[in-house]
Short mmCIF file of C-alpha atoms in Angstrom, two decimals:
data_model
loop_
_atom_site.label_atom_id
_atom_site.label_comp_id
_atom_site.label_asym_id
_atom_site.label_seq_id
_atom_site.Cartn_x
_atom_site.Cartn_y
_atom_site.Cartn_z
CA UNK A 1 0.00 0.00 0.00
CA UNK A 2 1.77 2.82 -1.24
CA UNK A 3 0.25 7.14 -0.47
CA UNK A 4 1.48 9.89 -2.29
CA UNK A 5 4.87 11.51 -0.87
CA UNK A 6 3.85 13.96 1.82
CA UNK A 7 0.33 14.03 0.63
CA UNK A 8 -1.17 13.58 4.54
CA UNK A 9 1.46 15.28 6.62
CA UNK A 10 -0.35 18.77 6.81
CA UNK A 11 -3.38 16.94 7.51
CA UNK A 12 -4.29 16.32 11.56
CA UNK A 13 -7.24 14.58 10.38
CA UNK A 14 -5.46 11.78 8.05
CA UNK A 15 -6.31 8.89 10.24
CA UNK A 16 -10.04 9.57 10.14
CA UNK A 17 -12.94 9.25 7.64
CA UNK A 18 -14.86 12.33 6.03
CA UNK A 19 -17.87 12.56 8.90
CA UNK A 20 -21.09 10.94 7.78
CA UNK A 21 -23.23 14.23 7.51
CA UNK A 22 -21.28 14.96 4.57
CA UNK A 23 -22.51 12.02 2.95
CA UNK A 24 -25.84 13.31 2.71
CA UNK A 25 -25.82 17.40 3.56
CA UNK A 26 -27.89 19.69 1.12
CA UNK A 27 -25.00 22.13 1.87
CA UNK A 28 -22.30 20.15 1.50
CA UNK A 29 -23.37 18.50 -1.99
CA UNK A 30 -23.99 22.23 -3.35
CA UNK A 31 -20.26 23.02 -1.76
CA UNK A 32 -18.63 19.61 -3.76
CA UNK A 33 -20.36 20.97 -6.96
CA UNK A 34 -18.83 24.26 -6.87
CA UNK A 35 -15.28 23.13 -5.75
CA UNK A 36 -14.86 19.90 -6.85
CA UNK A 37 -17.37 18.79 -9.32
CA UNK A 38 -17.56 22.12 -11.82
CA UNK A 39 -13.75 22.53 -12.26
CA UNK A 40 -13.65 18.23 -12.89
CA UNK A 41 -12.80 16.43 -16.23
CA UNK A 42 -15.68 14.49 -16.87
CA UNK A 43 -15.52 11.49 -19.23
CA UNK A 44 -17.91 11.31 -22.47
CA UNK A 45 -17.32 8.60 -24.73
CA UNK A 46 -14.49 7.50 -27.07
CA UNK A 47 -13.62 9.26 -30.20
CA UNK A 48 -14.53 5.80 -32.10
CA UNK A 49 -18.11 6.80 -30.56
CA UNK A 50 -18.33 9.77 -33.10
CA UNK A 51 -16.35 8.24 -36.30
CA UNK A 52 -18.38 10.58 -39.04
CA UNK A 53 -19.08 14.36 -39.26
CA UNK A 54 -22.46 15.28 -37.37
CA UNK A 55 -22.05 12.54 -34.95
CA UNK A 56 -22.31 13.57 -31.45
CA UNK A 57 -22.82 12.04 -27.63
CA UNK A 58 -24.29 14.04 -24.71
CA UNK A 59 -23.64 13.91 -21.15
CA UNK A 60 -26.09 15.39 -18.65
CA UNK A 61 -24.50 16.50 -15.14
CA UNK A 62 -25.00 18.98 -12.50
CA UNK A 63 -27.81 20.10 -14.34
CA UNK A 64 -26.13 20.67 -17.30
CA UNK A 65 -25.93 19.15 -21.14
CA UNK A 66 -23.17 18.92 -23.18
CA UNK A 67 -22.67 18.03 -26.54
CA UNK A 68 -19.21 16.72 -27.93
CA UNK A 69 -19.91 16.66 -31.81
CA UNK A 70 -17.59 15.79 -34.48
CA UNK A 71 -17.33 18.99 -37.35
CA UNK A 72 -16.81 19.01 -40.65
CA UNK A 73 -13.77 19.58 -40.94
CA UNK A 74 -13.27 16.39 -38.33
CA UNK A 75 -12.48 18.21 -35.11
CA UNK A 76 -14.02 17.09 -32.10
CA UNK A 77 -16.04 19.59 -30.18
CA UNK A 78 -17.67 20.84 -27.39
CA UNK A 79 -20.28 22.94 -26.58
CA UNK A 80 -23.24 23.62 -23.77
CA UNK A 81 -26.97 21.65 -25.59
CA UNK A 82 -28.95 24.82 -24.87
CA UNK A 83 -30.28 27.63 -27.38
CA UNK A 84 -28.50 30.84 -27.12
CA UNK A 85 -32.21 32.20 -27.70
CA UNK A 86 -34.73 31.09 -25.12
CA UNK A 87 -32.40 28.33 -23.71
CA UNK A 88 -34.50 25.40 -25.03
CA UNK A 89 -32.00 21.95 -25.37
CA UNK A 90 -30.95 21.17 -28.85
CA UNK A 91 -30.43 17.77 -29.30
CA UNK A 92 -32.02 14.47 -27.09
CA UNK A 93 -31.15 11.25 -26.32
CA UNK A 94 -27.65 10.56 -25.47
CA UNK A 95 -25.86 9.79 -29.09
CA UNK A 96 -27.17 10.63 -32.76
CA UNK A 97 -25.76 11.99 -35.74
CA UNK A 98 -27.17 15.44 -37.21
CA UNK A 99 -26.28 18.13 -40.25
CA UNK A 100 -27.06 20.75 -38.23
CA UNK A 101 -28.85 21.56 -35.16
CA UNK A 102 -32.71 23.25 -35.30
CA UNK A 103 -33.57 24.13 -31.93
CA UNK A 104 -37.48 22.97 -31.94
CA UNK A 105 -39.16 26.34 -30.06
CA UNK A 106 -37.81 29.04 -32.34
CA UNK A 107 -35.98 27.20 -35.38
CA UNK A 108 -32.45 29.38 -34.59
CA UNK A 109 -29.93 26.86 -36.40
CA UNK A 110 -26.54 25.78 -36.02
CA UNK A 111 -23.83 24.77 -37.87
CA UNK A 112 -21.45 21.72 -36.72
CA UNK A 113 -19.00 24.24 -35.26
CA UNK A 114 -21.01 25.09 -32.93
CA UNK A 115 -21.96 28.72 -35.28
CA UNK A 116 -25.53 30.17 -35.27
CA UNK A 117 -26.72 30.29 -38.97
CA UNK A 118 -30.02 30.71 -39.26
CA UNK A 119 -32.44 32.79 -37.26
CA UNK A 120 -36.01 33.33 -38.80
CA UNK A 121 -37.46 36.91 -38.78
CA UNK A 122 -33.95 37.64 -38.52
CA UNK A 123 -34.51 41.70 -39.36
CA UNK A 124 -36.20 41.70 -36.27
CA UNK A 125 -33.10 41.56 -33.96
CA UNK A 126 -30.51 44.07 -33.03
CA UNK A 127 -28.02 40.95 -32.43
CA UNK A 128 -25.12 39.68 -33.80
CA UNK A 129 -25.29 36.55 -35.06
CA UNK A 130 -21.03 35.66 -34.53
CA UNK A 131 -21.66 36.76 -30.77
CA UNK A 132 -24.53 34.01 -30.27
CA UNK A 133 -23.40 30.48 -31.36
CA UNK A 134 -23.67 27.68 -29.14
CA UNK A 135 -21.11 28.34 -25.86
CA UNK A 136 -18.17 26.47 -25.90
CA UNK A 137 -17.13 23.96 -23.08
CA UNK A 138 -13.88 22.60 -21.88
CA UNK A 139 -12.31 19.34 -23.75
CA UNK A 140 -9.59 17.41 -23.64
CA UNK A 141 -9.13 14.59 -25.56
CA UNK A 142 -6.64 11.45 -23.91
CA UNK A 143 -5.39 8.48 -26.09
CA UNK A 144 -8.79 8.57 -27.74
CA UNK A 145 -11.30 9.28 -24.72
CA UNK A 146 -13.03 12.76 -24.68
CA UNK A 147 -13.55 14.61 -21.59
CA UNK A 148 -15.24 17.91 -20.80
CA UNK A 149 -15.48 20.24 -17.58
CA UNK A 150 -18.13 22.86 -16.88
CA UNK A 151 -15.41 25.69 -15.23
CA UNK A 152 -11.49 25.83 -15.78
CA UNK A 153 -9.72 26.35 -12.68
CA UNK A 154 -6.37 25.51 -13.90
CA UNK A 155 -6.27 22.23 -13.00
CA UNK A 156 -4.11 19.50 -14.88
CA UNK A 157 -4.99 17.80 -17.76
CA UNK A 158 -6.05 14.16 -18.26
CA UNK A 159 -2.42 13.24 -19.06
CA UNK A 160 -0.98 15.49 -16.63
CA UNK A 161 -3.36 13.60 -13.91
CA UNK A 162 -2.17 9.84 -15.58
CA UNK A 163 1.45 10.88 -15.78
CA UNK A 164 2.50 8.76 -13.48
CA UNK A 165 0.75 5.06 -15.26
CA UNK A 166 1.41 6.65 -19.03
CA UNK A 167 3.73 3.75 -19.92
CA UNK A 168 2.23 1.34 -17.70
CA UNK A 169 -1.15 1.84 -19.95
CA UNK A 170 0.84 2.47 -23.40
CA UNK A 171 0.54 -1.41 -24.62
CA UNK A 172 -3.28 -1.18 -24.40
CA UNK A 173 -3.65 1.11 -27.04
CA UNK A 174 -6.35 3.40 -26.16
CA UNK A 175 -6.63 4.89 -29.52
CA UNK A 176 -7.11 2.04 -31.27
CA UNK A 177 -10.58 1.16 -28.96
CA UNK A 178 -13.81 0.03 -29.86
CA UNK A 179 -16.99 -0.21 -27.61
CA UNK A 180 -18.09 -3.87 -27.29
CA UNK A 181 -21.70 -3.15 -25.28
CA UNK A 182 -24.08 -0.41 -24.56
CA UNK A 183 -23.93 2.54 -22.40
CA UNK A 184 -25.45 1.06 -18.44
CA UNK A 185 -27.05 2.98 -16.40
CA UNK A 186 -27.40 2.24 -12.67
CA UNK A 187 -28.84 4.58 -10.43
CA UNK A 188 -27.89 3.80 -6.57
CA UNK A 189 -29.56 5.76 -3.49
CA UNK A 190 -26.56 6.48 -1.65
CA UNK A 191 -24.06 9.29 -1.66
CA UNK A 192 -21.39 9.77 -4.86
CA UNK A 193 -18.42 9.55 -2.42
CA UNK A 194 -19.45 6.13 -0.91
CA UNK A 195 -18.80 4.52 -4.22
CA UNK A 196 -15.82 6.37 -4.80
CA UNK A 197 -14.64 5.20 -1.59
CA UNK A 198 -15.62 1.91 -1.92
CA UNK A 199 -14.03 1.52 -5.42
CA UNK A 200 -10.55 2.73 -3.80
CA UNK A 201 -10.95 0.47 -0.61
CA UNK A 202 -8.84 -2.48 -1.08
CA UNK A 203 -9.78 -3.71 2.23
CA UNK A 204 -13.13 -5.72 1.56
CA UNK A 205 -11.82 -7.28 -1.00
CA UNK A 206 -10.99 -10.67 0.36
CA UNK A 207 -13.74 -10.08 2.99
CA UNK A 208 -16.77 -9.28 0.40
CA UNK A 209 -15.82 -10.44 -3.12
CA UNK A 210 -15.59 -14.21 -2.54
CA UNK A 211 -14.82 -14.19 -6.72
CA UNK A 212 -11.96 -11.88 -6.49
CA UNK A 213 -10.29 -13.79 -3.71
CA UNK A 214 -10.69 -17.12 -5.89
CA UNK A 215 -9.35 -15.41 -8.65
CA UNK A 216 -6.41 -13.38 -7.35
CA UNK A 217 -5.87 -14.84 -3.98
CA UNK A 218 -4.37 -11.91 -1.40
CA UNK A 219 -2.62 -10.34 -4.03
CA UNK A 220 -4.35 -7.07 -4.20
CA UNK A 221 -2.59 -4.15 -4.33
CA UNK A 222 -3.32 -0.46 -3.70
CA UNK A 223 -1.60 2.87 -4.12
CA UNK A 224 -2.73 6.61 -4.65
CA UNK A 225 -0.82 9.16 -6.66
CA UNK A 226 -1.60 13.16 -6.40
CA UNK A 227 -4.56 12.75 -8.95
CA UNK A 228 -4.78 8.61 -9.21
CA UNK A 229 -5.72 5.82 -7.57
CA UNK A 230 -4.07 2.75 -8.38
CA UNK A 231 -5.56 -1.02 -7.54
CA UNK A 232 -4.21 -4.46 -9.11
CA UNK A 233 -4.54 -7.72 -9.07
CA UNK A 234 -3.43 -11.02 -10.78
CA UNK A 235 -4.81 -13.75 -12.15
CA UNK A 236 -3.59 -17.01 -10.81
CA UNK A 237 -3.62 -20.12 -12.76
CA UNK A 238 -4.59 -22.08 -9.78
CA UNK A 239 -8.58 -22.92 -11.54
CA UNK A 240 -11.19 -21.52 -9.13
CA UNK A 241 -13.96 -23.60 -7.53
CA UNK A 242 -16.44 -21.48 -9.77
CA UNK A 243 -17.32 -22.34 -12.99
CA UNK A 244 -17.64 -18.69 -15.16
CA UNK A 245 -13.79 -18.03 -13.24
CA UNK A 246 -12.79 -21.03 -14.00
CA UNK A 247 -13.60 -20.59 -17.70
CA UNK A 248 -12.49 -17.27 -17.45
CA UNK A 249 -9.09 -18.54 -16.25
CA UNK A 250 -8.80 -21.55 -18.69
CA UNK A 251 -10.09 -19.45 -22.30
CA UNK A 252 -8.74 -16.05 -21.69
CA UNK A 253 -6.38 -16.09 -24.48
CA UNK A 254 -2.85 -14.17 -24.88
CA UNK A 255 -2.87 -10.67 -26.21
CA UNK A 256 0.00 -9.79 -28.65
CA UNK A 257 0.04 -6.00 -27.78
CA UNK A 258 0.79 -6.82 -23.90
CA UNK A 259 3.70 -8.12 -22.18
CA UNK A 260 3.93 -11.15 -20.68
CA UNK A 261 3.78 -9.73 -17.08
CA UNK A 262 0.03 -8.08 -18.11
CA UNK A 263 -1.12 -11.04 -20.13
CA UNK A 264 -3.26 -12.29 -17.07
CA UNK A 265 -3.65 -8.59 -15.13
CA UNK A 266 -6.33 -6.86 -13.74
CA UNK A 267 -5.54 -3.34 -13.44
CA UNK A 268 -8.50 -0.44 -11.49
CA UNK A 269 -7.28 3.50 -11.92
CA UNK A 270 -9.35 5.80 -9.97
CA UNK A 271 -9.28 9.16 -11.50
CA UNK A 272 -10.46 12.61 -9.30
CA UNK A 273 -12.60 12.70 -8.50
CA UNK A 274 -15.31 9.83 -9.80
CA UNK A 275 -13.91 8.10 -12.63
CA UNK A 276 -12.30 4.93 -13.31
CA UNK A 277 -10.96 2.87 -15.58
CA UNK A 278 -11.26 -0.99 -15.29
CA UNK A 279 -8.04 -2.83 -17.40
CA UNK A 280 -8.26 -6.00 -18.36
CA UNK A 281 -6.43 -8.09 -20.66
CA UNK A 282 -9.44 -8.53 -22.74
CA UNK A 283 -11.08 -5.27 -22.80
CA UNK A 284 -11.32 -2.20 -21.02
CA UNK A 285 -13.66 -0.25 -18.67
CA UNK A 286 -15.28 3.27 -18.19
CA UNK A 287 -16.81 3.74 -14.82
CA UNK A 288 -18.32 7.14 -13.97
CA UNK A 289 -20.13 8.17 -10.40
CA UNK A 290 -22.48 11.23 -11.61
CA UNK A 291 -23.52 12.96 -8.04
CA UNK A 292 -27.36 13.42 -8.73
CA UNK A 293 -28.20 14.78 -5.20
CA UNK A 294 -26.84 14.47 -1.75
CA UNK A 295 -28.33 10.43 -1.33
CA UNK A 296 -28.30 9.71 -5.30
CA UNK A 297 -25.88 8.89 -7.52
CA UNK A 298 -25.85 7.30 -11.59
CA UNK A 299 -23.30 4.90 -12.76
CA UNK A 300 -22.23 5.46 -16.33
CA UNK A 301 -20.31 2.57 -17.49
CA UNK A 302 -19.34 0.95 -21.01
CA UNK A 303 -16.90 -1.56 -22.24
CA UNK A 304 -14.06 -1.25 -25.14
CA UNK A 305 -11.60 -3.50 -26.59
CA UNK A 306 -9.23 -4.10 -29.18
CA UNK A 307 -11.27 -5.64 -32.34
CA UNK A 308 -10.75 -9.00 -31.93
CA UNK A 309 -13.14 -11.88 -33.71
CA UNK A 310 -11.34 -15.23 -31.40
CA UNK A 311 -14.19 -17.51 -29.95
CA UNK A 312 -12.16 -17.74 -27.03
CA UNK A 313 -11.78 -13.88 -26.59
CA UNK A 314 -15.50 -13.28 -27.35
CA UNK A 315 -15.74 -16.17 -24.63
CA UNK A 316 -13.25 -14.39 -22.51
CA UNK A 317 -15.44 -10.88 -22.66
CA UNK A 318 -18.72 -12.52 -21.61
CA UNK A 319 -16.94 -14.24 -18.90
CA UNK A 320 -15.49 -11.19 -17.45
CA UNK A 321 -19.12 -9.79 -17.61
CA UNK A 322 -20.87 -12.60 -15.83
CA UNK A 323 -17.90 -11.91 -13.41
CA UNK A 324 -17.83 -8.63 -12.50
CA UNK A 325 -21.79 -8.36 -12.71
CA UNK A 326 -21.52 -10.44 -9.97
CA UNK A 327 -18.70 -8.17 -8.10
CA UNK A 328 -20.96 -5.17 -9.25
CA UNK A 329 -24.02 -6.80 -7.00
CA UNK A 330 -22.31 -7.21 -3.72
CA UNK A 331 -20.48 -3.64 -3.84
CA UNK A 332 -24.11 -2.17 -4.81
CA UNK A 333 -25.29 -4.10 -1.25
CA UNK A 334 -22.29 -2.75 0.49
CA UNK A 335 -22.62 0.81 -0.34
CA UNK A 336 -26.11 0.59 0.33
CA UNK A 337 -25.66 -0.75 4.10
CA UNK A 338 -23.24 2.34 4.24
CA UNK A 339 -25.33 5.15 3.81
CA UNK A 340 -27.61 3.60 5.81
CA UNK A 341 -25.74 2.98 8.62
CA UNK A 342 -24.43 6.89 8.09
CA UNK A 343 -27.47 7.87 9.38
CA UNK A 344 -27.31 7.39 12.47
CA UNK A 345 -26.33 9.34 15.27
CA UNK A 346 -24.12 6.99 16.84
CA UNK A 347 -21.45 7.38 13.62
CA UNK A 348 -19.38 10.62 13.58
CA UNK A 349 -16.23 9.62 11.76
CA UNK A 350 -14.10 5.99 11.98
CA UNK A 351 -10.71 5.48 12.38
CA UNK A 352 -8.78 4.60 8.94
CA UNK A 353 -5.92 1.85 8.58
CA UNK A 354 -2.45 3.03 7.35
CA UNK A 355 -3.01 0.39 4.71
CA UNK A 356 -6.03 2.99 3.60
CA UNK A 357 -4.01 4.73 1.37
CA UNK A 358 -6.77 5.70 -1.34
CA UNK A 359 -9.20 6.98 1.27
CA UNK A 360 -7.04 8.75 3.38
CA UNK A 361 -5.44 10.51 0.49
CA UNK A 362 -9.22 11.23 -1.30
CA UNK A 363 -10.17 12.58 2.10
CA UNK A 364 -7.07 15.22 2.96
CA UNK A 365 -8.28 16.75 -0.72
CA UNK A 366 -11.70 16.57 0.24
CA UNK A 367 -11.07 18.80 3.31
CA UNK A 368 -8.51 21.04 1.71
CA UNK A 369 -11.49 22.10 -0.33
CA UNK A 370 -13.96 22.07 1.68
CA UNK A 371 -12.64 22.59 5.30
CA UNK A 372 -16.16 21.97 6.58
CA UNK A 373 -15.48 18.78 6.12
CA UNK A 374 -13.60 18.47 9.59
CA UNK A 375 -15.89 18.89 11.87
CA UNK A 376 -17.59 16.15 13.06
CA UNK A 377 -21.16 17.08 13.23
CA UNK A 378 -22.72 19.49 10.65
CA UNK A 379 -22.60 23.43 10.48
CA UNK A 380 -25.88 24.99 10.66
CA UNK A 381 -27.90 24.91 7.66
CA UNK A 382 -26.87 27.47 4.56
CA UNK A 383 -23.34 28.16 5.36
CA UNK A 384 -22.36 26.95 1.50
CA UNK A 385 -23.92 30.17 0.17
CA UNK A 386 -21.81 32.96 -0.74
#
């Protein structure tokens, strides 16, 4: 178990947990979406997801849309769904492909650049068209995946924040993914930060994923960087009692693109401050915690792999579904038991092990923005507004 150099010395309150009223304070939620959540990359899709001109994917957060939309002239773009006229939303659904956009109230149209070309009655307004195409939005683009963020606070990139794994996740070949599934979408009545915390906890895993410990034994490992969360695990060849891991362990075939030392790795990286992408030798991962309100959160997850038509790869994949849907159940029961145990009085905050790495170093950020967060029972009510 491995923290980030320094990262909790300034902090008295490194040994302890975030207190459990900020798992589910009005306040607090509105203060993580103004310091944490606004000026946070937020994972879209995958440039593969928008191949042609006019194809686009949305991504509704924090009540906001955005729309990443490829022009054409074949540069990837971002901008806010709403009409610059009345603020009506442009385009529904979560994915499509479109010429141009025709906002349904008023008909004001715009081009796949995001300009505003058409405006009927046009004579009528003392505007200027340049001044009134569709805002603009943060994105950064990283080995393929496209990310946006609602306000720029001068934060690091999505490379700057990976710099640390760049040529441990090099052989994987982001760019060259393909999605393999649909888009899931699982909304959970608990807090966004108990699945965060649970994702980094490397505690429960031989405790409460009976799968994991047939697969990878005691060999889990977890470390945090200044922006990352690291968690592995490996295979072993010793054939599990159950019969998907088993199968799992007998057909998942070699990959030429990784080294032998990865061939039969699972890799987790936790980005800040709710993403995460799940690496396996067979495919990869996106896992996104979208804070809906203080108690609800939606899961955003999607699978991609390397194009790859082997019946024991394709056997491999479903597998590793059956698997993890499995490992997705019990931490969905976990978190669950959390936030309901949060509520009561009895629980201020709980001592953390030095083997916490992940959580202590998520929490010291946590209360560097929000210093609220140290006190163990909750302000009085409306001390987030300015």
């Amino acid at each position: 178990m491995q923290a980030p150099a320094g990262s909790q010395l300034q902090d008295p309150d490194a040994g302890w947990s975030l207190p459990a009223w900020t798992y589910g304070d009005p306040d607090f939620f509105a203060a993580e979406v103004q310091r944490i959540f606004r000026p946070s990359w937020q994972i879209v899709c995958h440039q593969s997801d928008i191949p042609n001109p006019g194809d686009y994917h949305t991504l509704d957060t924090l009540g906001e849309s955005i729309i990443v939309l490829r022009g054409e002239d074949g540069v990837i773009r971002a901008f806010a769904n709403v009409c610059r006229h009345r603020g009506a939303r442009l385009a529904d659904g979560p994915s499509g492909c479109a010429r141009n956009f025709v906002c349904p109230y008023h008909a004001w149209t715009y081009d796949l650049s995001g300009a505003l070309t058409g405006v009927p009655n046009r004579a009528t307004y003392t505007m200027a068209p340049a001044a009134h195409g569709l805002a603009p939005v943060d994105l950064d683009q990283f080995q393929g995946f496209l990310f946006i963020r609602l306000a720029d606070d001068g934060g690091p990139t999505i490379a700057q924040m990976m710099a640390p794994y760049l040529a441990e996740i090099a052989p994987y070949r982001f760019d060259d993914l393909r999605s393999i599934g649909r888009m899931t979408l699982r909304p959970r009545a608990v807090n966004w930060k108990n699945i965060g915390d649970n994702y980094s906890d490397g505690l429960h895993i031989t405790i409460a994923h009976p799968g994991l410990k047939r697969l990878m034994g005691k060999d889990y490992g977890v470390e945090a960087s200044e922006h990352v969360d690291r968690m592995w695990g490996p295979i072993h060849d010793r054939p599990s009692t159950n019969l998907s891991e088993r199968a799992y362990q007998a057909l998942l075939p070699s990959e030429p693109h990784l080294p032998p030392e990865r061939q039969r790795l699972w890799t987790y990286f936790k980005l800040w401050p709710n993403m995460a992408f799940d690496i396996y030798p067979d495919q990869i991962d996106f896992m996104q915690w979208l804070p809906v309100s203080p108690t609800q959160t939606l899961i955003r997850e999607i699978a991609y792999a390397i194009p790859d038509d082997r019946r024991e790869m394709r056997a491999a994949r479903y597998l590793n579904w059956r698997i993890n849907r499995q490992v997705n159940a019990e931490d969905a029961a976990l978190v669950e038991r959390v936030q309901q145990g949060m509520a009561s009085h009895s629980f201020t905050v709980g001592p953390l092990s030095e083997d916490e790495v992940a959580l202590r170093h998520f929490n010291s950020r946590v209360r560097t923005l929000i210093p609220q967060a140290r006190q163990h029972r909750a302000p009085s009510p409306g001390w987030s507004r300015p």
